[in-house]
mmCIF file of C-alpha atoms and ligand atoms in Angstrom:
data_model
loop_
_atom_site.group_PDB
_atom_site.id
_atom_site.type_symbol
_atom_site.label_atom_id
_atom_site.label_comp_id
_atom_site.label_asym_id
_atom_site.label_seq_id
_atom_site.Cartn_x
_atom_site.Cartn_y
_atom_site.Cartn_z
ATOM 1 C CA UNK R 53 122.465 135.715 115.951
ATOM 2 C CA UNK R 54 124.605 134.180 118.700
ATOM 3 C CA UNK R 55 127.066 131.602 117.700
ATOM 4 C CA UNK R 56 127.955 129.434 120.597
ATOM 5 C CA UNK R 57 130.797 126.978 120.216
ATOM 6 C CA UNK R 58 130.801 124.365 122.361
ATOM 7 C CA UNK R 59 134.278 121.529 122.382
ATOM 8 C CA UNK R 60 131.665 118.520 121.843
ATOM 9 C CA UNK R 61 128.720 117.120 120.698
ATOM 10 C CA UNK R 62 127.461 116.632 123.928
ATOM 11 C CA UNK R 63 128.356 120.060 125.304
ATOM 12 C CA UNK R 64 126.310 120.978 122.208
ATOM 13 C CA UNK R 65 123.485 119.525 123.307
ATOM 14 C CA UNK R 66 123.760 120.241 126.339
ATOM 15 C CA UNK R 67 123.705 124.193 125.921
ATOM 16 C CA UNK R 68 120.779 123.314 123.719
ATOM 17 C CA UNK R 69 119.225 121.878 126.718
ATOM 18 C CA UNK R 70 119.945 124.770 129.366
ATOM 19 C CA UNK R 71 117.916 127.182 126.932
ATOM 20 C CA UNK R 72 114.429 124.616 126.377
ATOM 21 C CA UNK R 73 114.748 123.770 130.236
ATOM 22 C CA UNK R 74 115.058 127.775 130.789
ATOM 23 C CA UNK R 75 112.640 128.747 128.887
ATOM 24 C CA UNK R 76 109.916 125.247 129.333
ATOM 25 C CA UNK R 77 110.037 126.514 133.612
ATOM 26 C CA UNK R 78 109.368 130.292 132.567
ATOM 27 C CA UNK R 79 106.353 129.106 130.239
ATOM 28 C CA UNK R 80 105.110 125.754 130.798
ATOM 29 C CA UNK R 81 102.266 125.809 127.872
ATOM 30 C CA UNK R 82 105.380 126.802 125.532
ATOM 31 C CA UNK R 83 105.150 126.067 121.778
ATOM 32 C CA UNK R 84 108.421 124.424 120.916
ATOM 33 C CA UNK R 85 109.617 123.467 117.350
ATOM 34 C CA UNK R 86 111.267 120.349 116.900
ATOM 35 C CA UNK R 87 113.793 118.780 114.081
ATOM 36 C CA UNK R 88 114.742 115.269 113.107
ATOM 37 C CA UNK R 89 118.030 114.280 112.167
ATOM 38 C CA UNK R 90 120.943 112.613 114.237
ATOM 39 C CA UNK R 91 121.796 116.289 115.595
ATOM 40 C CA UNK R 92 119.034 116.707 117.670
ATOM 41 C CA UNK R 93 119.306 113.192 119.344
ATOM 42 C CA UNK R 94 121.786 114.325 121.823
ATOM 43 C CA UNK R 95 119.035 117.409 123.378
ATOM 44 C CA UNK R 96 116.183 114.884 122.809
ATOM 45 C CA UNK R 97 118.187 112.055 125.133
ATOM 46 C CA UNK R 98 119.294 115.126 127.987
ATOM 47 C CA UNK R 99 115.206 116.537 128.194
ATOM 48 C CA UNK R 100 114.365 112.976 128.636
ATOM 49 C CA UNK R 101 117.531 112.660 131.305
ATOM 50 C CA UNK R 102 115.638 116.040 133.067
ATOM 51 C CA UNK R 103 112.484 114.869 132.885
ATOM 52 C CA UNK R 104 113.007 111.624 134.503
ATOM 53 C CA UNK R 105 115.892 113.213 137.057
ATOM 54 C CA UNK R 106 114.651 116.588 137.704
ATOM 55 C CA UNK R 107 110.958 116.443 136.618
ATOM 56 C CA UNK R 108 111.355 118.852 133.898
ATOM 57 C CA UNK R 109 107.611 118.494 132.612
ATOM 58 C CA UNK R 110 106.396 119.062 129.221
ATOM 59 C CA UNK R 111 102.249 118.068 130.419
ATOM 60 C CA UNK R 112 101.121 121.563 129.100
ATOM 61 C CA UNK R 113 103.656 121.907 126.168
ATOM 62 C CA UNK R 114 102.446 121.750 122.432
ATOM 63 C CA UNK R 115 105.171 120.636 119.813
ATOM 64 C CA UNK R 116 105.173 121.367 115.964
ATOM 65 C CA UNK R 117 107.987 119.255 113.783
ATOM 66 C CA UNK R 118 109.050 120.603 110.969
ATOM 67 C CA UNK R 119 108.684 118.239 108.285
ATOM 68 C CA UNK R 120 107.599 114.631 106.887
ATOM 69 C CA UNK R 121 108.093 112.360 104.263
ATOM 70 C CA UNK R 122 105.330 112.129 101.381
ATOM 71 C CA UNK R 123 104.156 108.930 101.567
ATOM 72 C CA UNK R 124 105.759 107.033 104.742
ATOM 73 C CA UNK R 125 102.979 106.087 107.310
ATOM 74 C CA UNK R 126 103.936 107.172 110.874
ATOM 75 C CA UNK R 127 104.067 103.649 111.600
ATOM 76 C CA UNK R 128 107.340 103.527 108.699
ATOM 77 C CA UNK R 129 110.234 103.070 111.133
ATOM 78 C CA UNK R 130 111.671 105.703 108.667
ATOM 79 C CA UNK R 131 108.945 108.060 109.149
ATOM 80 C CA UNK R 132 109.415 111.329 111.031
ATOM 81 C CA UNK R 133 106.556 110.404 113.098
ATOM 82 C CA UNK R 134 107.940 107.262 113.983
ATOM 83 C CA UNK R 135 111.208 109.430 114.944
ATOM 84 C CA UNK R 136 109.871 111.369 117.276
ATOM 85 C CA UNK R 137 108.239 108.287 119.191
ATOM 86 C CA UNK R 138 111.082 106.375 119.732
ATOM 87 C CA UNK R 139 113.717 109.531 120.360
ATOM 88 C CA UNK R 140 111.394 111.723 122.720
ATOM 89 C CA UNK R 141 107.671 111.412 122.117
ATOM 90 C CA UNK R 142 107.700 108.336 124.470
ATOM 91 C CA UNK R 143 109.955 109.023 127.327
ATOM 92 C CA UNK R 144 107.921 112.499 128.301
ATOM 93 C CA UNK R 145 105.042 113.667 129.572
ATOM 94 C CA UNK R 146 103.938 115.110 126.367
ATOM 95 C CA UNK R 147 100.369 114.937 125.809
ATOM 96 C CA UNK R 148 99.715 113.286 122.374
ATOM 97 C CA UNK R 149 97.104 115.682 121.346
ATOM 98 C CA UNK R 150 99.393 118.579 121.533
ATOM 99 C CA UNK R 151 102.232 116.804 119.584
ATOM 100 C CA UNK R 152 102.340 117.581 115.647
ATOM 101 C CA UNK R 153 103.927 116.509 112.836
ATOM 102 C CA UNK R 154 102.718 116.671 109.206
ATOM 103 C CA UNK R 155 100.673 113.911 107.971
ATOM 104 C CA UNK R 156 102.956 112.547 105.121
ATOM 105 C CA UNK R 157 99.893 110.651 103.877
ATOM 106 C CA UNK R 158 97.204 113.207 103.713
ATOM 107 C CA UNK R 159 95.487 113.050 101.003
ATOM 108 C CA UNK R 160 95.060 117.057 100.308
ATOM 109 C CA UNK R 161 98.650 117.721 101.283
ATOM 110 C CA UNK R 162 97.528 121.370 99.901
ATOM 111 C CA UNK R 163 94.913 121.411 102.385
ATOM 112 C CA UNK R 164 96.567 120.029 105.114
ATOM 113 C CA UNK R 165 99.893 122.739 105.036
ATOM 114 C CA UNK R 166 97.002 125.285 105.099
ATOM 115 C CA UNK R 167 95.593 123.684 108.015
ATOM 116 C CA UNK R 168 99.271 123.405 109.701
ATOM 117 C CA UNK R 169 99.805 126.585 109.390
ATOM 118 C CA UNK R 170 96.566 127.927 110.742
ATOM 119 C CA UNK R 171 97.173 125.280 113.867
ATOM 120 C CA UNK R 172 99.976 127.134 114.773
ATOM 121 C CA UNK R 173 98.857 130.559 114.598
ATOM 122 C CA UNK R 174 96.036 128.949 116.871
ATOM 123 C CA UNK R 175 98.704 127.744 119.141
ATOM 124 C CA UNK R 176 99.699 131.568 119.515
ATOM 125 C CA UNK R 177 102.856 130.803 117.157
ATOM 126 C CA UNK R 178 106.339 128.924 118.093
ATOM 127 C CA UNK R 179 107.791 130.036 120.576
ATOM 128 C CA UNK R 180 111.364 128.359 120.433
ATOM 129 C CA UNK R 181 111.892 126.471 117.386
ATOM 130 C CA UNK R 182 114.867 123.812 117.284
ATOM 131 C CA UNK R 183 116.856 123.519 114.037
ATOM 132 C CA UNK R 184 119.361 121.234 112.403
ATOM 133 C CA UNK R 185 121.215 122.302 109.399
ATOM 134 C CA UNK R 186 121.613 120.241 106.260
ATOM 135 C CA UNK R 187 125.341 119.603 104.308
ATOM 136 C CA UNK R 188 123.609 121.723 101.698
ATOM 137 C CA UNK R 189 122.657 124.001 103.861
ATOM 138 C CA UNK R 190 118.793 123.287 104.413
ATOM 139 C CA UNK R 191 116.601 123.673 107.174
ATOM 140 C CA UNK R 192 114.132 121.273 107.468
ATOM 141 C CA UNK R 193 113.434 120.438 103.935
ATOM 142 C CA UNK R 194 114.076 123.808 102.745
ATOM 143 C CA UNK R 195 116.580 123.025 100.067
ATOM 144 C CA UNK R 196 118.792 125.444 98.647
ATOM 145 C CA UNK R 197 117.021 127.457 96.150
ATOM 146 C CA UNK R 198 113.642 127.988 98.548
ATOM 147 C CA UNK R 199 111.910 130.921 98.524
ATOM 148 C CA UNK R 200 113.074 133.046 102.006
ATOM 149 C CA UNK R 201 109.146 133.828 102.712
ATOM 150 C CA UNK R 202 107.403 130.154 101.942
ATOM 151 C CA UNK R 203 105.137 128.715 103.902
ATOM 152 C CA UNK R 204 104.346 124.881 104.494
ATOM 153 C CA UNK R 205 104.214 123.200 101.350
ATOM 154 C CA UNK R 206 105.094 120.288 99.404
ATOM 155 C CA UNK R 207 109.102 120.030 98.206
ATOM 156 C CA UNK R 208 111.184 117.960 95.986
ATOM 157 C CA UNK R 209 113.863 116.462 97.940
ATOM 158 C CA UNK R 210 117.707 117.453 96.442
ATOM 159 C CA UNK R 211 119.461 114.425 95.092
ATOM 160 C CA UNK R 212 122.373 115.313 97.655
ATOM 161 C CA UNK R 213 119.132 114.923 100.847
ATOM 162 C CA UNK R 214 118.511 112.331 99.262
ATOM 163 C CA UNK R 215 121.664 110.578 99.097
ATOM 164 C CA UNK R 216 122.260 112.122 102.595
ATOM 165 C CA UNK R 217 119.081 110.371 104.323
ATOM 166 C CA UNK R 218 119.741 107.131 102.293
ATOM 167 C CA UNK R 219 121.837 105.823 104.849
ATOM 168 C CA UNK R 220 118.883 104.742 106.518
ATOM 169 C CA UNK R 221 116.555 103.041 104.186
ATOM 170 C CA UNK R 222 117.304 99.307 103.297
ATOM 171 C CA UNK R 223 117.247 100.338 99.722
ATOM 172 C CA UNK R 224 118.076 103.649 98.437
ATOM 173 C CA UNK R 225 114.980 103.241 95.632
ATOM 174 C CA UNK R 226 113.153 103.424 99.073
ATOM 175 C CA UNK R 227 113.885 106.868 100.042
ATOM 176 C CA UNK R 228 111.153 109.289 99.294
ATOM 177 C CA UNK R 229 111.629 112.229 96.876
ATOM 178 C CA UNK R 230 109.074 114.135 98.143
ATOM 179 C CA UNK R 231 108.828 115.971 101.822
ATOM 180 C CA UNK R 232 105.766 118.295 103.528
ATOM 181 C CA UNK R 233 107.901 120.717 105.331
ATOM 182 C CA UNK R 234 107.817 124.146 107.328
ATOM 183 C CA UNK R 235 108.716 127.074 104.795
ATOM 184 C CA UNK R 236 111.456 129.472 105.829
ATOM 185 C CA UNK R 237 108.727 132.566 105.956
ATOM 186 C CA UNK R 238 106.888 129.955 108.644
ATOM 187 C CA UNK R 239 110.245 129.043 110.440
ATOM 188 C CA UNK R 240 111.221 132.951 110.984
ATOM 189 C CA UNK R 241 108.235 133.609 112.531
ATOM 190 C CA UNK R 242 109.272 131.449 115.573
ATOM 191 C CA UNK R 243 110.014 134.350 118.772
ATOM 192 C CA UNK R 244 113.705 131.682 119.345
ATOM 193 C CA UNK R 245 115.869 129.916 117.105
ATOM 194 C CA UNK R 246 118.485 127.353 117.830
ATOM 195 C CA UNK R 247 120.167 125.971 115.108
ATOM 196 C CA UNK R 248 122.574 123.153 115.899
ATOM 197 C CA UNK R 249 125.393 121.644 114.066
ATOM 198 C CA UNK R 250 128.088 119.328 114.850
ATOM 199 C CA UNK R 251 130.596 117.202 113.275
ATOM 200 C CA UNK R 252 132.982 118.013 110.217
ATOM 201 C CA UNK R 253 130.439 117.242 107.711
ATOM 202 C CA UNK R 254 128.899 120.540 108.431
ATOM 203 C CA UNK R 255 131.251 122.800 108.492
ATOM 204 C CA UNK R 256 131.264 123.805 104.510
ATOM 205 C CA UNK R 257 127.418 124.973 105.480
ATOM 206 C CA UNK R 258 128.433 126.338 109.067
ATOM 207 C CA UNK R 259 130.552 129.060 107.528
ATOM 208 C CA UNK R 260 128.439 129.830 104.637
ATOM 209 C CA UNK R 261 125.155 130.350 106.958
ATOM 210 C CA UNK R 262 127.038 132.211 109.298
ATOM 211 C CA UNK R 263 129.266 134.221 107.511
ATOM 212 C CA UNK R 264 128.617 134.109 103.909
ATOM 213 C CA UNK R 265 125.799 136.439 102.745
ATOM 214 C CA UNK R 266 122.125 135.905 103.094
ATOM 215 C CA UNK R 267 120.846 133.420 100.240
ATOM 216 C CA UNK R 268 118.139 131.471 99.050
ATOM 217 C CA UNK R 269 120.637 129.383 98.152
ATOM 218 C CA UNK R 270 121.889 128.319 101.183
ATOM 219 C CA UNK R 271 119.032 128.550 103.459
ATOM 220 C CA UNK R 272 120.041 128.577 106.858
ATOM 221 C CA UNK R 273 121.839 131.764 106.108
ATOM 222 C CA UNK R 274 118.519 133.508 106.780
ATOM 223 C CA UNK R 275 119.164 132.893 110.426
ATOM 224 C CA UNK R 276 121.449 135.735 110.292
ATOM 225 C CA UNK R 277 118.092 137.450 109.970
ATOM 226 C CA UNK R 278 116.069 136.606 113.232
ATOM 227 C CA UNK R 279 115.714 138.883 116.111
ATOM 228 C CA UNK R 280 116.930 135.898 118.425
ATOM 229 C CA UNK R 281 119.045 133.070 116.799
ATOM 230 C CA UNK R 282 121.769 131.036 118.822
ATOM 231 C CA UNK R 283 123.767 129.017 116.234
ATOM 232 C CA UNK R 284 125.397 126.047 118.816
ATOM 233 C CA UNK R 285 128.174 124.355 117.167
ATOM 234 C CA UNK R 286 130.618 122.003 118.338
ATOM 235 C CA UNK R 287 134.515 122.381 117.407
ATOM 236 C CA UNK R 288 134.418 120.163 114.129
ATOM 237 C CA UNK R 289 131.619 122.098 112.918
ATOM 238 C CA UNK R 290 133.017 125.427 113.437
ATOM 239 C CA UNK R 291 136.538 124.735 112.036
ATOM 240 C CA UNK R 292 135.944 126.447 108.789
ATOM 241 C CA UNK R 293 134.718 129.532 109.956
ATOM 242 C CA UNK R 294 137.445 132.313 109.838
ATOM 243 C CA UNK R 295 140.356 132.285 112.869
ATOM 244 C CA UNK R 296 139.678 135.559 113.713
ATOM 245 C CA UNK R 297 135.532 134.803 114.295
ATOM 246 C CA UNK R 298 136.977 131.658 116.452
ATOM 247 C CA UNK R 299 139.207 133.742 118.550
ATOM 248 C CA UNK R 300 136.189 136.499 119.253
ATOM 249 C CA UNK R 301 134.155 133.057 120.152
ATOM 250 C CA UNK R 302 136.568 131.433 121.907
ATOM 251 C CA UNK R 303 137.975 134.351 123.747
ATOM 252 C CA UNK R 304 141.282 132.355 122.948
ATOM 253 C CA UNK R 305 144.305 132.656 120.387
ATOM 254 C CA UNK R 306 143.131 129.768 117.544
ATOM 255 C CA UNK R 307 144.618 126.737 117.041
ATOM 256 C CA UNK R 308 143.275 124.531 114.503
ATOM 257 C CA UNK R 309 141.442 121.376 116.160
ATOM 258 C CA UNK R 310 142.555 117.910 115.447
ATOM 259 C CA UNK R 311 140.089 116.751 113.242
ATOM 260 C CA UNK R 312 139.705 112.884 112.876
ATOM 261 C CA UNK R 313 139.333 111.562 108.911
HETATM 262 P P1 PGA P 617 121.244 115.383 110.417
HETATM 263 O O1 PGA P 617 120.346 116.177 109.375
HETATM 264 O O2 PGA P 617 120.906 115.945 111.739
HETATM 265 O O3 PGA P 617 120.858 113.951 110.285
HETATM 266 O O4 PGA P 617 122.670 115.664 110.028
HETATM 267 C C1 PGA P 617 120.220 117.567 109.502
HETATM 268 C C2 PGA P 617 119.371 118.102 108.363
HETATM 269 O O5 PGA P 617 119.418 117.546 107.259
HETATM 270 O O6 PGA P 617 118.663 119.081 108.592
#
């Protein structure tokens, strides 16, 4: 795993950026992994900036997302589907029929994770798989306590996601409890991780996943697992992880960053 700290949330996204434009020109038909979340907004808004600037072109690139909300049609403004519309789907030359995302309202969800699964092993497997990281320390709606090998299934949302993701629905009733996501066995399998985190909200789960042990109880520390991780954090996020790690980062003596309550 290669953590990569980056001052800002923009520098964040942008080193995100360098690695999908890098690897998108070596392999045009690429199968690349995308998240939801505020994190991934920034590297969404600069592949749109180099598509429409530089012509990076995603015609021949097939996308997986990670997860979906039970329930939420993809025309919910909420939905994950409805996400990845508005924050990339429609400002590249992505071909619709190579875009996925689970179907939060199929009505085998069983049968449907199967057939996700199989879709991407038909796809040749994810090649570079983007990540956010959850204050509890979740990846996609792996919640702390998943098993390290599942596969795409059905999950029960943790009342912290849940509080977490509130902030976006009208009514908090309105939140969903229940998520189709990626398993953590199906997310290792990707050939590239990056896992991005920013802000001071994150930090707790930064330093856990990177330098706490491997658990099932914080998820993302299975990261420290994959053959080719990069863990891009910005300052805030990385404050908590020891001085020492910083310095080795940083190539600098630490100094504690001013961090705005
Ligand atoms: P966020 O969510 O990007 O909105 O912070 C990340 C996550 O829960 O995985």
């Amino acid at each position: 795993m290669l953590v990569m700290l980056r001052s800002t949330y923009e520098d964040m996204s942008r080193a995100a950026a360098d690695i999908v434009t890098e690897r998108l020109r070596r392999k045009p038909d690429m199968v690349l992994g995308l998240a939801t979340g505020s994190t991934p907004l920034g590297l969404y808004k600069e592949l749109i900036r180099r598509h429409i600037q530089e012509g990076l072109d995603f015609s021949k690139v097939t996308t997986f997302n990670l997860d979906e909300y039970v329930g939420l049609p993809p025309s919910h403004d909420q939905s994950y589907h409805y996400f990845m519309k508005e924050s990339l789907f429609d400002h590249v030359n992505l071909d619709p029929r190579h875009t996925h995302v689970p179907m939060g309202m199929a009505p085998d969800v069983e049968a449907f994770c199967e057939w996700y699964e199989q879709r991407i092993r038909e796809k040749g497997g994810v090649d570079l798989q983007i990540l956010g990281i959850g204050g509890n320390g979740h990846i996609a709606f792996n919640e702390p306590g998943s098993s390290l090998g599942s596969r795409t299934r059905i999950k029960t949302l943790t009342e912290r996601t849940i509080k977490d993701n509130a902030r976006f629905f009208a009514n908090p009733e309105e939140v969903p409890r229940l998520a189709i996501t990626m398993g953590i066995g199906t997310i290792m399998e990707a050939r590239e991780l990056i896992i991005l985190a920013n802000g001071e909200k994150k930090a707790d789960a930064v330093k856990a996943a990177v330098e706490g042990p491997v658990t099932a109880m914080m998820p993302a520390s299975i990261v420290q697992m994959h053959r080719k991780a990069y863990f891009i954090v910005d300052e805030a996020a990385a404050s908590k992880l020891s001085p020492e790690h910083i310095e080795e980062l940083t190539g600098r003596p630490y100094a504690q960053p001013a961090l705005h309550h």
